[in-house]
Each structure stands twice: as structure tokens, then as C-alpha cells.
Amino acid sequence: MPNIKPVSDLRSYSTVLDEVSIGSPVFLTKNGRGRYAILDMRDYERYEAERELLLRLDAGLLSAQESGTLSPTELEARFAGRFNGAAE
């Protein structure tokens, strides 16, 4: 269940911050509409890492669409000798 509070509850901010925990952000509303989220720093760091990963995956997909991809045989040839038979 999301923890939703009006932004006016920040008058007693320590009470609001006590309700924030990993995986349990507090959402603040202004004029009845969602406006802000307060989350634990570890959650924020995880979200940022996920965002970076998705950006890189998207860049890879765009590159594959523009430049094409390698067949399995071409891939093996490109990496031949790098792993000295470790894949066997």
C-alpha cells in the first residue's frame, strides 16, 4: 500500500522521514495530486543504475538496427582465440 501524504505534512518533516524505508517511499501530494516522492538513498541509487542500464541497452539496440548484427559464425570468428577454448 503506497504511503501518500499531503505536502503540508512536511511541517513535521521528521515524522514523514521516519516513514521512509528501503522499498517504501513516501509520496507527497499538492492540491490532491501526486507531486513529490521521498525515497531511501539505496532505492535512488538502484533506480539510477537501472536507468543507466536501460539507456545502454537502448543504445545497443539502436546500434544493432543501424549497423546490423553478427551471425553466430561471425561472432565466433570475431572472438576466436580471445578465450583460448574456455567456452568448450
JSON list of N, CA and C in Angstrom, two decimals:
[
{"chain": "A", "resi": 1, "resn": "MET", "atom": "N", "xyz": [0.85, -1.18, 0.00]},
{"chain": "A", "resi": 1, "resn": "MET", "atom": "CA", "xyz": [0.00, 0.00, 0.00]},
{"chain": "A", "resi": 1, "resn": "MET", "atom": "C", "xyz": [0.89, 1.24, 0.00]},
{"chain": "A", "resi": 2, "resn": "PRO", "atom": "N", "xyz": [0.74, 2.11, -0.98]},
{"chain": "A", "resi": 2, "resn": "PRO", "atom": "CA", "xyz": [1.58, 3.31, -1.02]},
{"chain": "A", "resi": 2, "resn": "PRO", "atom": "C", "xyz": [1.31, 4.23, 0.16]},
{"chain": "A", "resi": 3, "resn": "ASN", "atom": "N", "xyz": [2.37, 4.87, 0.59]},
{"chain": "A", "resi": 3, "resn": "ASN", "atom": "CA", "xyz": [2.29, 5.83, 1.69]},
{"chain": "A", "resi": 3, "resn": "ASN", "atom": "C", "xyz": [2.16, 7.22, 1.07]},
{"chain": "A", "resi": 4, "resn": "ILE", "atom": "N", "xyz": [0.94, 7.77, 1.09]},
{"chain": "A", "resi": 4, "resn": "ILE", "atom": "CA", "xyz": [0.65, 9.05, 0.44]},
{"chain": "A", "resi": 4, "resn": "ILE", "atom": "C", "xyz": [0.25, 10.06, 1.50]},
{"chain": "A", "resi": 5, "resn": "LYS", "atom": "N", "xyz": [0.88, 11.23, 1.44]},
{"chain": "A", "resi": 5, "resn": "LYS", "atom": "CA", "xyz": [0.62, 12.28, 2.42]},
{"chain": "A", "resi": 5, "resn": "LYS", "atom": "C", "xyz": [0.56, 13.63, 1.71]},
{"chain": "A", "resi": 6, "resn": "PRO", "atom": "N", "xyz": [-0.20, 14.57, 2.25]},
{"chain": "A", "resi": 6, "resn": "PRO", "atom": "CA", "xyz": [-0.19, 15.92, 1.68]},
{"chain": "A", "resi": 6, "resn": "PRO", "atom": "C", "xyz": [1.14, 16.60, 1.99]},
{"chain": "A", "resi": 7, "resn": "VAL", "atom": "N", "xyz": [1.58, 17.47, 1.10]},
{"chain": "A", "resi": 7, "resn": "VAL", "atom": "CA", "xyz": [2.86, 18.15, 1.29]},
{"chain": "A", "resi": 7, "resn": "VAL", "atom": "C", "xyz": [2.87, 18.97, 2.58]},
{"chain": "A", "resi": 8, "resn": "SER", "atom": "N", "xyz": [1.71, 19.36, 3.05]},
{"chain": "A", "resi": 8, "resn": "SER", "atom": "CA", "xyz": [1.64, 20.13, 4.31]},
{"chain": "A", "resi": 8, "resn": "SER", "atom": "C", "xyz": [2.13, 19.32, 5.50]},
{"chain": "A", "resi": 9, "resn": "ASP", "atom": "N", "xyz": [2.16, 17.98, 5.38]},
{"chain": "A", "resi": 9, "resn": "ASP", "atom": "CA", "xyz": [2.69, 17.15, 6.48]},
{"chain": "A", "resi": 9, "resn": "ASP", "atom": "C", "xyz": [4.18, 17.36, 6.69]},
{"chain": "A", "resi": 10, "resn": "LEU", "atom": "N", "xyz": [4.85, 18.04, 5.75]},
{"chain": "A", "resi": 10, "resn": "LEU", "atom": "CA", "xyz": [6.29, 18.28, 5.92]},
{"chain": "A", "resi": 10, "resn": "LEU", "atom": "C", "xyz": [6.57, 19.30, 7.02]},
{"chain": "A", "resi": 11, "resn": "ARG", "atom": "N", "xyz": [5.52, 19.91, 7.55]},
{"chain": "A", "resi": 11, "resn": "ARG", "atom": "CA", "xyz": [5.74, 20.80, 8.70]},
{"chain": "A", "resi": 11, "resn": "ARG", "atom": "C", "xyz": [6.40, 20.01, 9.83]},
{"chain": "A", "resi": 12, "resn": "SER", "atom": "N", "xyz": [6.01, 18.77, 9.95]},
{"chain": "A", "resi": 12, "resn": "SER", "atom": "CA", "xyz": [6.67, 17.87, 10.91]},
{"chain": "A", "resi": 12, "resn": "SER", "atom": "C", "xyz": [7.46, 16.84, 10.10]},
{"chain": "A", "resi": 13, "resn": "TYR", "atom": "N", "xyz": [8.50, 17.34, 9.40]},
{"chain": "A", "resi": 13, "resn": "TYR", "atom": "CA", "xyz": [9.24, 16.51, 8.44]},
{"chain": "A", "resi": 13, "resn": "TYR", "atom": "C", "xyz": [9.88, 15.28, 9.06]},
{"chain": "A", "resi": 14, "resn": "SER", "atom": "N", "xyz": [10.29, 15.35, 10.31]},
{"chain": "A", "resi": 14, "resn": "SER", "atom": "CA", "xyz": [10.94, 14.18, 10.91]},
{"chain": "A", "resi": 14, "resn": "SER", "atom": "C", "xyz": [9.97, 13.00, 11.01]},
{"chain": "A", "resi": 15, "resn": "THR", "atom": "N", "xyz": [8.71, 13.27, 11.24]},
{"chain": "A", "resi": 15, "resn": "THR", "atom": "CA", "xyz": [7.71, 12.20, 11.28]},
{"chain": "A", "resi": 15, "resn": "THR", "atom": "C", "xyz": [7.55, 11.58, 9.90]},
{"chain": "A", "resi": 16, "resn": "VAL", "atom": "N", "xyz": [7.53, 12.41, 8.86]},
{"chain": "A", "resi": 16, "resn": "VAL", "atom": "CA", "xyz": [7.40, 11.91, 7.50]},
{"chain": "A", "resi": 16, "resn": "VAL", "atom": "C", "xyz": [8.64, 11.10, 7.12]},
{"chain": "A", "resi": 17, "resn": "LEU", "atom": "N", "xyz": [9.81, 11.62, 7.45]},
{"chain": "A", "resi": 17, "resn": "LEU", "atom": "CA", "xyz": [11.05, 10.91, 7.10]},
{"chain": "A", "resi": 17, "resn": "LEU", "atom": "C", "xyz": [11.18, 9.58, 7.83]},
{"chain": "A", "resi": 18, "resn": "ASP", "atom": "N", "xyz": [10.63, 9.48, 9.02]},
{"chain": "A", "resi": 18, "resn": "ASP", "atom": "CA", "xyz": [10.66, 8.21, 9.76]},
{"chain": "A", "resi": 18, "resn": "ASP", "atom": "C", "xyz": [9.87, 7.11, 9.04]},
{"chain": "A", "resi": 19, "resn": "GLU", "atom": "N", "xyz": [8.94, 7.51, 8.18]},
{"chain": "A", "resi": 19, "resn": "GLU", "atom": "CA", "xyz": [8.13, 6.53, 7.45]},
{"chain": "A", "resi": 19, "resn": "GLU", "atom": "C", "xyz": [8.79, 6.05, 6.16]},
{"chain": "A", "resi": 20, "resn": "VAL", "atom": "N", "xyz": [9.88, 6.70, 5.75]},
{"chain": "A", "resi": 20, "resn": "VAL", "atom": "CA", "xyz": [10.60, 6.30, 4.54]},
{"chain": "A", "resi": 20, "resn": "VAL", "atom": "C", "xyz": [11.53, 5.14, 4.89]},
{"chain": "A", "resi": 21, "resn": "SER", "atom": "N", "xyz": [11.50, 4.09, 4.07]},
{"chain": "A", "resi": 21, "resn": "SER", "atom": "CA", "xyz": [12.43, 2.98, 4.25]},
{"chain": "A", "resi": 21, "resn": "SER", "atom": "C", "xyz": [12.73, 2.36, 2.89]},
{"chain": "A", "resi": 22, "resn": "ILE", "atom": "N", "xyz": [13.66, 1.43, 2.86]},
{"chain": "A", "resi": 22, "resn": "ILE", "atom": "CA", "xyz": [14.02, 0.78, 1.60]},
{"chain": "A", "resi": 22, "resn": "ILE", "atom": "C", "xyz": [12.78, 0.09, 1.04]},
{"chain": "A", "resi": 23, "resn": "GLY", "atom": "N", "xyz": [12.45, 0.39, -0.19]},
{"chain": "A", "resi": 23, "resn": "GLY", "atom": "CA", "xyz": [11.30, -0.22, -0.84]},
{"chain": "A", "resi": 23, "resn": "GLY", "atom": "C", "xyz": [9.97, 0.38, -0.43]},
{"chain": "A", "resi": 24, "resn": "SER", "atom": "N", "xyz": [10.01, 1.42, 0.39]},
{"chain": "A", "resi": 24, "resn": "SER", "atom": "CA", "xyz": [8.77, 2.04, 0.86]},
{"chain": "A", "resi": 24, "resn": "SER", "atom": "C", "xyz": [8.91, 3.57, 0.86]},
{"chain": "A", "resi": 25, "resn": "PRO", "atom": "N", "xyz": [8.79, 4.18, -0.31]},
{"chain": "A", "resi": 25, "resn": "PRO", "atom": "CA", "xyz": [8.89, 5.64, -0.38]},
{"chain": "A", "resi": 25, "resn": "PRO", "atom": "C", "xyz": [7.62, 6.30, 0.16]},
{"chain": "A", "resi": 26, "resn": "VAL", "atom": "N", "xyz": [7.72, 7.57, 0.43]},
{"chain": "A", "resi": 26, "resn": "VAL", "atom": "CA", "xyz": [6.55, 8.37, 0.81]},
{"chain": "A", "resi": 26, "resn": "VAL", "atom": "C", "xyz": [6.26, 9.30, -0.36]},
{"chain": "A", "resi": 27, "resn": "PHE", "atom": "N", "xyz": [5.01, 9.32, -0.80]},
{"chain": "A", "resi": 27, "resn": "PHE", "atom": "CA", "xyz": [4.59, 10.18, -1.90]},
{"chain": "A", "resi": 27, "resn": "PHE", "atom": "C", "xyz": [3.86, 11.37, -1.31]},
{"chain": "A", "resi": 28, "resn": "LEU", "atom": "N", "xyz": [4.22, 12.56, -1.78]},
{"chain": "A", "resi": 28, "resn": "LEU", "atom": "CA", "xyz": [3.60, 13.78, -1.30]},
{"chain": "A", "resi": 28, "resn": "LEU", "atom": "C", "xyz": [2.69, 14.36, -2.37]},
{"chain": "A", "resi": 29, "resn": "THR", "atom": "N", "xyz": [1.54, 14.85, -1.94]},
{"chain": "A", "resi": 29, "resn": "THR", "atom": "CA", "xyz": [0.60, 15.44, -2.87]},
{"chain": "A", "resi": 29, "resn": "THR", "atom": "C", "xyz": [0.52, 16.95, -2.64]},
{"chain": "A", "resi": 30, "resn": "LYS", "atom": "N", "xyz": [0.18, 17.64, -3.71]},
{"chain": "A", "resi": 30, "resn": "LYS", "atom": "CA", "xyz": [-0.05, 19.08, -3.63]},
{"chain": "A", "resi": 30, "resn": "LYS", "atom": "C", "xyz": [-1.35, 19.34, -4.37]},
{"chain": "A", "resi": 31, "resn": "ASN", "atom": "N", "xyz": [-2.31, 19.94, -3.67]},
{"chain": "A", "resi": 31, "resn": "ASN", "atom": "CA", "xyz": [-3.65, 20.16, -4.21]},
{"chain": "A", "resi": 31, "resn": "ASN", "atom": "C", "xyz": [-4.30, 18.86, -4.68]},
{"chain": "A", "resi": 32, "resn": "GLY", "atom": "N", "xyz": [-4.04, 17.78, -3.93]},
{"chain": "A", "resi": 32, "resn": "GLY", "atom": "CA", "xyz": [-4.67, 16.49, -4.21]},
{"chain": "A", "resi": 32, "resn": "GLY", "atom": "C", "xyz": [-4.03, 15.69, -5.32]},
{"chain": "A", "resi": 33, "resn": "ARG", "atom": "N", "xyz": [-2.95, 16.17, -5.90]},
{"chain": "A", "resi": 33, "resn": "ARG", "atom": "CA", "xyz": [-2.28, 15.45, -6.99]},
{"chain": "A", "resi": 33, "resn": "ARG", "atom": "C", "xyz": [-0.86, 15.08, -6.57]},
{"chain": "A", "resi": 34, "resn": "GLY", "atom": "N", "xyz": [-0.42, 13.90, -7.01]},
{"chain": "A", "resi": 34, "resn": "GLY", "atom": "CA", "xyz": [0.94, 13.47, -6.70]},
{"chain": "A", "resi": 34, "resn": "GLY", "atom": "C", "xyz": [1.95, 14.48, -7.22]},
{"chain": "A", "resi": 35, "resn": "ARG", "atom": "N", "xyz": [2.91, 14.83, -6.38]},
{"chain": "A", "resi": 35, "resn": "ARG", "atom": "CA", "xyz": [3.88, 15.84, -6.78]},
{"chain": "A", "resi": 35, "resn": "ARG", "atom": "C", "xyz": [5.32, 15.43, -6.50]},
{"chain": "A", "resi": 36, "resn": "TYR", "atom": "N", "xyz": [5.59, 14.82, -5.34]},
{"chain": "A", "resi": 36, "resn": "TYR", "atom": "CA", "xyz": [6.96, 14.50, -4.93]},
{"chain": "A", "resi": 36, "resn": "TYR", "atom": "C", "xyz": [7.02, 13.07, -4.39]},
{"chain": "A", "resi": 37, "resn": "ALA", "atom": "N", "xyz": [8.22, 12.52, -4.42]},
{"chain": "A", "resi": 37, "resn": "ALA", "atom": "CA", "xyz": [8.48, 11.22, -3.81]},
{"chain": "A", "resi": 37, "resn": "ALA", "atom": "C", "xyz": [9.73, 11.35, -2.95]},
{"chain": "A", "resi": 38, "resn": "ILE", "atom": "N", "xyz": [9.65, 10.83, -1.75]},
{"chain": "A", "resi": 38, "resn": "ILE", "atom": "CA", "xyz": [10.82, 10.79, -0.86]},
{"chain": "A", "resi": 38, "resn": "ILE", "atom": "C", "xyz": [11.18, 9.32, -0.73]},
{"chain": "A", "resi": 39, "resn": "LEU", "atom": "N", "xyz": [12.41, 8.98, -1.13]},
{"chain": "A", "resi": 39, "resn": "LEU", "atom": "CA", "xyz": [12.81, 7.59, -1.06]},
{"chain": "A", "resi": 39, "resn": "LEU", "atom": "C", "xyz": [14.18, 7.45, -0.43]},
{"chain": "A", "resi": 40, "resn": "ASP", "atom": "N", "xyz": [14.44, 6.25, 0.05]},
{"chain": "A", "resi": 40, "resn": "ASP", "atom": "CA", "xyz": [15.72, 5.92, 0.66]},
{"chain": "A", "resi": 40, "resn": "ASP", "atom": "C", "xyz": [16.82, 6.04, -0.40]},
{"chain": "A", "resi": 41, "resn": "MET", "atom": "N", "xyz": [17.99, 6.48, 0.00]},
{"chain": "A", "resi": 41, "resn": "MET", "atom": "CA", "xyz": [19.09, 6.70, -0.94]},
{"chain": "A", "resi": 41, "resn": "MET", "atom": "C", "xyz": [19.48, 5.41, -1.67]},
{"chain": "A", "resi": 42, "resn": "ARG", "atom": "N", "xyz": [19.39, 4.27, -1.01]},
{"chain": "A", "resi": 42, "resn": "ARG", "atom": "CA", "xyz": [19.72, 3.00, -1.69]},
{"chain": "A", "resi": 42, "resn": "ARG", "atom": "C", "xyz": [18.73, 2.71, -2.81]},
{"chain": "A", "resi": 43, "resn": "ASP", "atom": "N", "xyz": [17.45, 3.05, -2.61]},
{"chain": "A", "resi": 43, "resn": "ASP", "atom": "CA", "xyz": [16.48, 2.90, -3.69]},
{"chain": "A", "resi": 43, "resn": "ASP", "atom": "C", "xyz": [16.81, 3.83, -4.85]},
{"chain": "A", "resi": 44, "resn": "TYR", "atom": "N", "xyz": [17.16, 5.07, -4.52]},
{"chain": "A", "resi": 44, "resn": "TYR", "atom": "CA", "xyz": [17.52, 6.04, -5.55]},
{"chain": "A", "resi": 44, "resn": "TYR", "atom": "C", "xyz": [18.71, 5.54, -6.37]},
{"chain": "A", "resi": 45, "resn": "GLU", "atom": "N", "xyz": [19.74, 5.04, -5.71]},
{"chain": "A", "resi": 45, "resn": "GLU", "atom": "CA", "xyz": [20.92, 4.53, -6.40]},
{"chain": "A", "resi": 45, "resn": "GLU", "atom": "C", "xyz": [20.57, 3.35, -7.29]},
{"chain": "A", "resi": 46, "resn": "ARG", "atom": "N", "xyz": [19.68, 2.47, -6.82]},
{"chain": "A", "resi": 46, "resn": "ARG", "atom": "CA", "xyz": [19.24, 1.34, -7.63]},
{"chain": "A", "resi": 46, "resn": "ARG", "atom": "C", "xyz": [18.48, 1.82, -8.86]},
{"chain": "A", "resi": 47, "resn": "TYR", "atom": "N", "xyz": [17.57, 2.79, -8.68]},
{"chain": "A", "resi": 47, "resn": "TYR", "atom": "CA", "xyz": [16.83, 3.33, -9.82]},
{"chain": "A", "resi": 47, "resn": "TYR", "atom": "C", "xyz": [17.77, 3.97, -10.84]},
{"chain": "A", "resi": 48, "resn": "GLU", "atom": "N", "xyz": [18.76, 4.69, -10.37]},
{"chain": "A", "resi": 48, "resn": "GLU", "atom": "CA", "xyz": [19.72, 5.32, -11.28]},
{"chain": "A", "resi": 48, "resn": "GLU", "atom": "C", "xyz": [20.53, 4.26, -12.04]},
{"chain": "A", "resi": 49, "resn": "ALA", "atom": "N", "xyz": [20.94, 3.20, -11.37]},
{"chain": "A", "resi": 49, "resn": "ALA", "atom": "CA", "xyz": [21.68, 2.13, -12.04]},
{"chain": "A", "resi": 49, "resn": "ALA", "atom": "C", "xyz": [20.80, 1.44, -13.08]},
{"chain": "A", "resi": 50, "resn": "GLU", "atom": "N", "xyz": [19.53, 1.21, -12.75]},
{"chain": "A", "resi": 50, "resn": "GLU", "atom": "CA", "xyz": [18.61, 0.60, -13.70]},
{"chain": "A", "resi": 50, "resn": "GLU", "atom": "C", "xyz": [18.40, 1.51, -14.91]},
{"chain": "A", "resi": 51, "resn": "ARG", "atom": "N", "xyz": [18.27, 2.80, -14.66]},
{"chain": "A", "resi": 51, "resn": "ARG", "atom": "CA", "xyz": [18.09, 3.76, -15.75]},
{"chain": "A", "resi": 51, "resn": "ARG", "atom": "C", "xyz": [19.30, 3.76, -16.68]},
{"chain": "A", "resi": 52, "resn": "GLU", "atom": "N", "xyz": [20.50, 3.74, -16.10]},
{"chain": "A", "resi": 52, "resn": "GLU", "atom": "CA", "xyz": [21.72, 3.71, -16.90]},
{"chain": "A", "resi": 52, "resn": "GLU", "atom": "C", "xyz": [21.80, 2.43, -17.73]},
{"chain": "A", "resi": 53, "resn": "LEU", "atom": "N", "xyz": [21.45, 1.30, -17.12]},
{"chain": "A", "resi": 53, "resn": "LEU", "atom": "CA", "xyz": [21.45, 0.03, -17.85]},
{"chain": "A", "resi": 53, "resn": "LEU", "atom": "C", "xyz": [20.47, 0.08, -19.02]},
{"chain": "A", "resi": 54, "resn": "LEU", "atom": "N", "xyz": [19.26, 0.58, -18.79]},
{"chain": "A", "resi": 54, "resn": "LEU", "atom": "CA", "xyz": [18.28, 0.67, -19.86]},
{"chain": "A", "resi": 54, "resn": "LEU", "atom": "C", "xyz": [18.74, 1.60, -20.98]},
{"chain": "A", "resi": 55, "resn": "LEU", "atom": "N", "xyz": [19.39, 2.70, -20.63]},
{"chain": "A", "resi": 55, "resn": "LEU", "atom": "CA", "xyz": [19.92, 3.61, -21.65]},
{"chain": "A", "resi": 55, "resn": "LEU", "atom": "C", "xyz": [20.98, 2.90, -22.51]},
{"chain": "A", "resi": 56, "resn": "ARG", "atom": "N", "xyz": [21.84, 2.13, -21.86]},
{"chain": "A", "resi": 56, "resn": "ARG", "atom": "CA", "xyz": [22.88, 1.41, -22.61]},
{"chain": "A", "resi": 56, "resn": "ARG", "atom": "C", "xyz": [22.29, 0.30, -23.48]},
{"chain": "A", "resi": 57, "resn": "LEU", "atom": "N", "xyz": [21.28, -0.39, -22.95]},
{"chain": "A", "resi": 57, "resn": "LEU", "atom": "CA", "xyz": [20.62, -1.43, -23.75]},
{"chain": "A", "resi": 57, "resn": "LEU", "atom": "C", "xyz": [19.93, -0.81, -24.95]},
{"chain": "A", "resi": 58, "resn": "ASP", "atom": "N", "xyz": [19.30, 0.34, -24.76]},
{"chain": "A", "resi": 58, "resn": "ASP", "atom": "CA", "xyz": [18.64, 1.04, -25.85]},
{"chain": "A", "resi": 58, "resn": "ASP", "atom": "C", "xyz": [19.65, 1.48, -26.90]},
{"chain": "A", "resi": 59, "resn": "ALA", "atom": "N", "xyz": [20.81, 1.96, -26.46]},
{"chain": "A", "resi": 59, "resn": "ALA", "atom": "CA", "xyz": [21.87, 2.35, -27.39]},
{"chain": "A", "resi": 59, "resn": "ALA", "atom": "C", "xyz": [22.35, 1.14, -28.19]},
{"chain": "A", "resi": 60, "resn": "GLY", "atom": "N", "xyz": [22.47, -0.01, -27.53]},
{"chain": "A", "resi": 60, "resn": "GLY", "atom": "CA", "xyz": [22.87, -1.23, -28.22]},
{"chain": "A", "resi": 60, "resn": "GLY", "atom": "C", "xyz": [21.84, -1.67, -29.24]},
{"chain": "A", "resi": 61, "resn": "LEU", "atom": "N", "xyz": [20.57, -1.57, -28.88]},
{"chain": "A", "resi": 61, "resn": "LEU", "atom": "CA", "xyz": [19.50, -1.93, -29.81]},
{"chain": "A", "resi": 61, "resn": "LEU", "atom": "C", "xyz": [19.51, -1.00, -31.03]},
{"chain": "A", "resi": 62, "resn": "LEU", "atom": "N", "xyz": [19.68, 0.28, -30.80]},
{"chain": "A", "resi": 62, "resn": "LEU", "atom": "CA", "xyz": [19.74, 1.24, -31.90]},
{"chain": "A", "resi": 62, "resn": "LEU", "atom": "C", "xyz": [20.93, 0.95, -32.80]},
{"chain": "A", "resi": 63, "resn": "SER", "atom": "N", "xyz": [22.07, 0.63, -32.19]},
{"chain": "A", "resi": 63, "resn": "SER", "atom": "CA", "xyz": [23.26, 0.29, -32.97]},
{"chain": "A", "resi": 63, "resn": "SER", "atom": "C", "xyz": [23.02, -0.96, -33.82]},
{"chain": "A", "resi": 64, "resn": "ALA", "atom": "N", "xyz": [22.36, -1.96, -33.25]},
{"chain": "A", "resi": 64, "resn": "ALA", "atom": "CA", "xyz": [22.07, -3.19, -33.99]},
{"chain": "A", "resi": 64, "resn": "ALA", "atom": "C", "xyz": [21.13, -2.91, -35.15]},
{"chain": "A", "resi": 65, "resn": "GLN", "atom": "N", "xyz": [20.16, -2.02, -34.94]},
{"chain": "A", "resi": 65, "resn": "GLN", "atom": "CA", "xyz": [19.23, -1.69, -36.01]},
{"chain": "A", "resi": 65, "resn": "GLN", "atom": "C", "xyz": [19.92, -0.92, -37.13]},
{"chain": "A", "resi": 66, "resn": "GLU", "atom": "N", "xyz": [20.85, -0.04, -36.78]},
{"chain": "A", "resi": 66, "resn": "GLU", "atom": "CA", "xyz": [21.52, 0.78, -37.78]},
{"chain": "A", "resi": 66, "resn": "GLU", "atom": "C", "xyz": [22.63, 0.02, -38.50]},
{"chain": "A", "resi": 67, "resn": "SER", "atom": "N", "xyz": [23.40, -0.75, -37.74]},
{"chain": "A", "resi": 67, "resn": "SER", "atom": "CA", "xyz": [24.59, -1.40, -38.30]},
{"chain": "A", "resi": 67, "resn": "SER", "atom": "C", "xyz": [24.41, -2.88, -38.59]},
{"chain": "A", "resi": 68, "resn": "GLY", "atom": "N", "xyz": [23.32, -3.45, -38.13]},
{"chain": "A", "resi": 68, "resn": "GLY", "atom": "CA", "xyz": [23.12, -4.88, -38.32]},
{"chain": "A", "resi": 68, "resn": "GLY", "atom": "C", "xyz": [23.79, -5.66, -37.20]},
{"chain": "A", "resi": 69, "resn": "THR", "atom": "N", "xyz": [23.56, -6.95, -37.21]},
{"chain": "A", "resi": 69, "resn": "THR", "atom": "CA", "xyz": [24.11, -7.83, -36.18]},
{"chain": "A", "resi": 69, "resn": "THR", "atom": "C", "xyz": [24.99, -8.89, -36.82]},
{"chain": "A", "resi": 70, "resn": "LEU", "atom": "N", "xyz": [25.72, -9.60, -35.98]},
{"chain": "A", "resi": 70, "resn": "LEU", "atom": "CA", "xyz": [26.60, -10.67, -36.46]},
{"chain": "A", "resi": 70, "resn": "LEU", "atom": "C", "xyz": [25.87, -12.00, -36.38]},
{"chain": "A", "resi": 71, "resn": "SER", "atom": "N", "xyz": [26.16, -12.87, -37.32]},
{"chain": "A", "resi": 71, "resn": "SER", "atom": "CA", "xyz": [25.62, -14.23, -37.24]},
{"chain": "A", "resi": 71, "resn": "SER", "atom": "C", "xyz": [26.43, -14.98, -36.18]},
{"chain": "A", "resi": 72, "resn": "PRO", "atom": "N", "xyz": [25.93, -16.10, -35.69]},
{"chain": "A", "resi": 72, "resn": "PRO", "atom": "CA", "xyz": [26.70, -16.86, -34.70]},
{"chain": "A", "resi": 72, "resn": "PRO", "atom": "C", "xyz": [28.10, -17.24, -35.20]},
{"chain": "A", "resi": 73, "resn": "THR", "atom": "N", "xyz": [28.23, -17.56, -36.46]},
{"chain": "A", "resi": 73, "resn": "THR", "atom": "CA", "xyz": [29.53, -17.91, -37.03]},
{"chain": "A", "resi": 73, "resn": "THR", "atom": "C", "xyz": [30.47, -16.71, -37.04]},
{"chain": "A", "resi": 74, "resn": "GLU", "atom": "N", "xyz": [29.95, -15.55, -37.43]},
{"chain": "A", "resi": 74, "resn": "GLU", "atom": "CA", "xyz": [30.76, -14.32, -37.43]},
{"chain": "A", "resi": 74, "resn": "GLU", "atom": "C", "xyz": [31.17, -13.95, -36.00]},
{"chain": "A", "resi": 75, "resn": "LEU", "atom": "N", "xyz": [30.29, -14.15, -35.07]},
{"chain": "A", "resi": 75, "resn": "LEU", "atom": "CA", "xyz": [30.60, -13.85, -33.67]},
{"chain": "A", "resi": 75, "resn": "LEU", "atom": "C", "xyz": [31.71, -14.76, -33.16]},
{"chain": "A", "resi": 76, "resn": "GLU", "atom": "N", "xyz": [31.61, -16.05, -33.45]},
{"chain": "A", "resi": 76, "resn": "GLU", "atom": "CA", "xyz": [32.66, -16.99, -33.03]},
{"chain": "A", "resi": 76, "resn": "GLU", "atom": "C", "xyz": [34.00, -16.61, -33.66]},
{"chain": "A", "resi": 77, "resn": "ALA", "atom": "N", "xyz": [33.99, -16.24, -34.94]},
{"chain": "A", "resi": 77, "resn": "ALA", "atom": "CA", "xyz": [35.23, -15.87, -35.62]},
{"chain": "A", "resi": 77, "resn": "ALA", "atom": "C", "xyz": [35.84, -14.61, -35.00]},
{"chain": "A", "resi": 78, "resn": "ARG", "atom": "N", "xyz": [34.98, -13.65, -34.65]},
{"chain": "A", "resi": 78, "resn": "ARG", "atom": "CA", "xyz": [35.48, -12.41, -34.08]},
{"chain": "A", "resi": 78, "resn": "ARG", "atom": "C", "xyz": [36.14, -12.63, -32.72]},
{"chain": "A", "resi": 79, "resn": "PHE", "atom": "N", "xyz": [35.61, -13.55, -31.94]},
{"chain": "A", "resi": 79, "resn": "PHE", "atom": "CA", "xyz": [36.14, -13.80, -30.60]},
{"chain": "A", "resi": 79, "resn": "PHE", "atom": "C", "xyz": [37.06, -15.01, -30.53]},
{"chain": "A", "resi": 80, "resn": "ALA", "atom": "N", "xyz": [37.35, -15.62, -31.65]},
{"chain": "A", "resi": 80, "resn": "ALA", "atom": "CA", "xyz": [38.23, -16.79, -31.68]},
{"chain": "A", "resi": 80, "resn": "ALA", "atom": "C", "xyz": [39.59, -16.42, -31.11]},
{"chain": "A", "resi": 81, "resn": "GLY", "atom": "N", "xyz": [40.10, -17.25, -30.24]},
{"chain": "A", "resi": 81, "resn": "GLY", "atom": "CA", "xyz": [41.41, -17.03, -29.66]},
{"chain": "A", "resi": 81, "resn": "GLY", "atom": "C", "xyz": [41.41, -16.16, -28.42]},
{"chain": "A", "resi": 82, "resn": "ARG", "atom": "N", "xyz": [40.37, -15.38, -28.20]},
{"chain": "A", "resi": 82, "resn": "ARG", "atom": "CA", "xyz": [40.35, -14.50, -27.03]},
{"chain": "A", "resi": 82, "resn": "ARG", "atom": "C", "xyz": [40.18, -15.29, -25.73]},
{"chain": "A", "resi": 83, "resn": "PHE", "atom": "N", "xyz": [39.45, -16.36, -25.81]},
{"chain": "A", "resi": 83, "resn": "PHE", "atom": "CA", "xyz": [39.16, -17.11, -24.58]},
{"chain": "A", "resi": 83, "resn": "PHE", "atom": "C", "xyz": [39.89, -18.44, -24.52]},
{"chain": "A", "resi": 84, "resn": "ASN", "atom": "N", "xyz": [40.72, -18.70, -25.50]},
{"chain": "A", "resi": 84, "resn": "ASN", "atom": "CA", "xyz": [41.56, -19.90, -25.51]},
{"chain": "A", "resi": 84, "resn": "ASN", "atom": "C", "xyz": [40.80, -21.17, -25.19]},
{"chain": "A", "resi": 85, "resn": "GLY", "atom": "N", "xyz": [39.65, -21.36, -25.83]},
{"chain": "A", "resi": 85, "resn": "GLY", "atom": "CA", "xyz": [38.89, -22.59, -25.64]},
{"chain": "A", "resi": 85, "resn": "GLY", "atom": "C", "xyz": [38.12, -22.65, -24.33]},
{"chain": "A", "resi": 86, "resn": "ALA", "atom": "N", "xyz": [37.97, -21.57, -23.62]},
{"chain": "A", "resi": 86, "resn": "ALA", "atom": "CA", "xyz": [37.25, -21.57, -22.35]},
{"chain": "A", "resi": 86, "resn": "ALA", "atom": "C", "xyz": [35.78, -21.88, -22.52]},
{"chain": "A", "resi": 87, "resn": "ALA", "atom": "N", "xyz": [35.23, -21.65, -23.73]},
{"chain": "A", "resi": 87, "resn": "ALA", "atom": "CA", "xyz": [33.83, -21.90, -23.96]},
{"chain": "A", "resi": 87, "resn": "ALA", "atom": "C", "xyz": [33.53, -23.35, -24.25]},
{"chain": "A", "resi": 88, "resn": "GLU", "atom": "N", "xyz": [34.54, -24.15, -24.45]},
{"chain": "A", "resi": 88, "resn": "GLU", "atom": "CA", "xyz": [34.35, -25.56, -24.79]},
{"chain": "A", "resi": 88, "resn": "GLU", "atom": "C", "xyz": [33.92, -26.39, -23.63]}
]
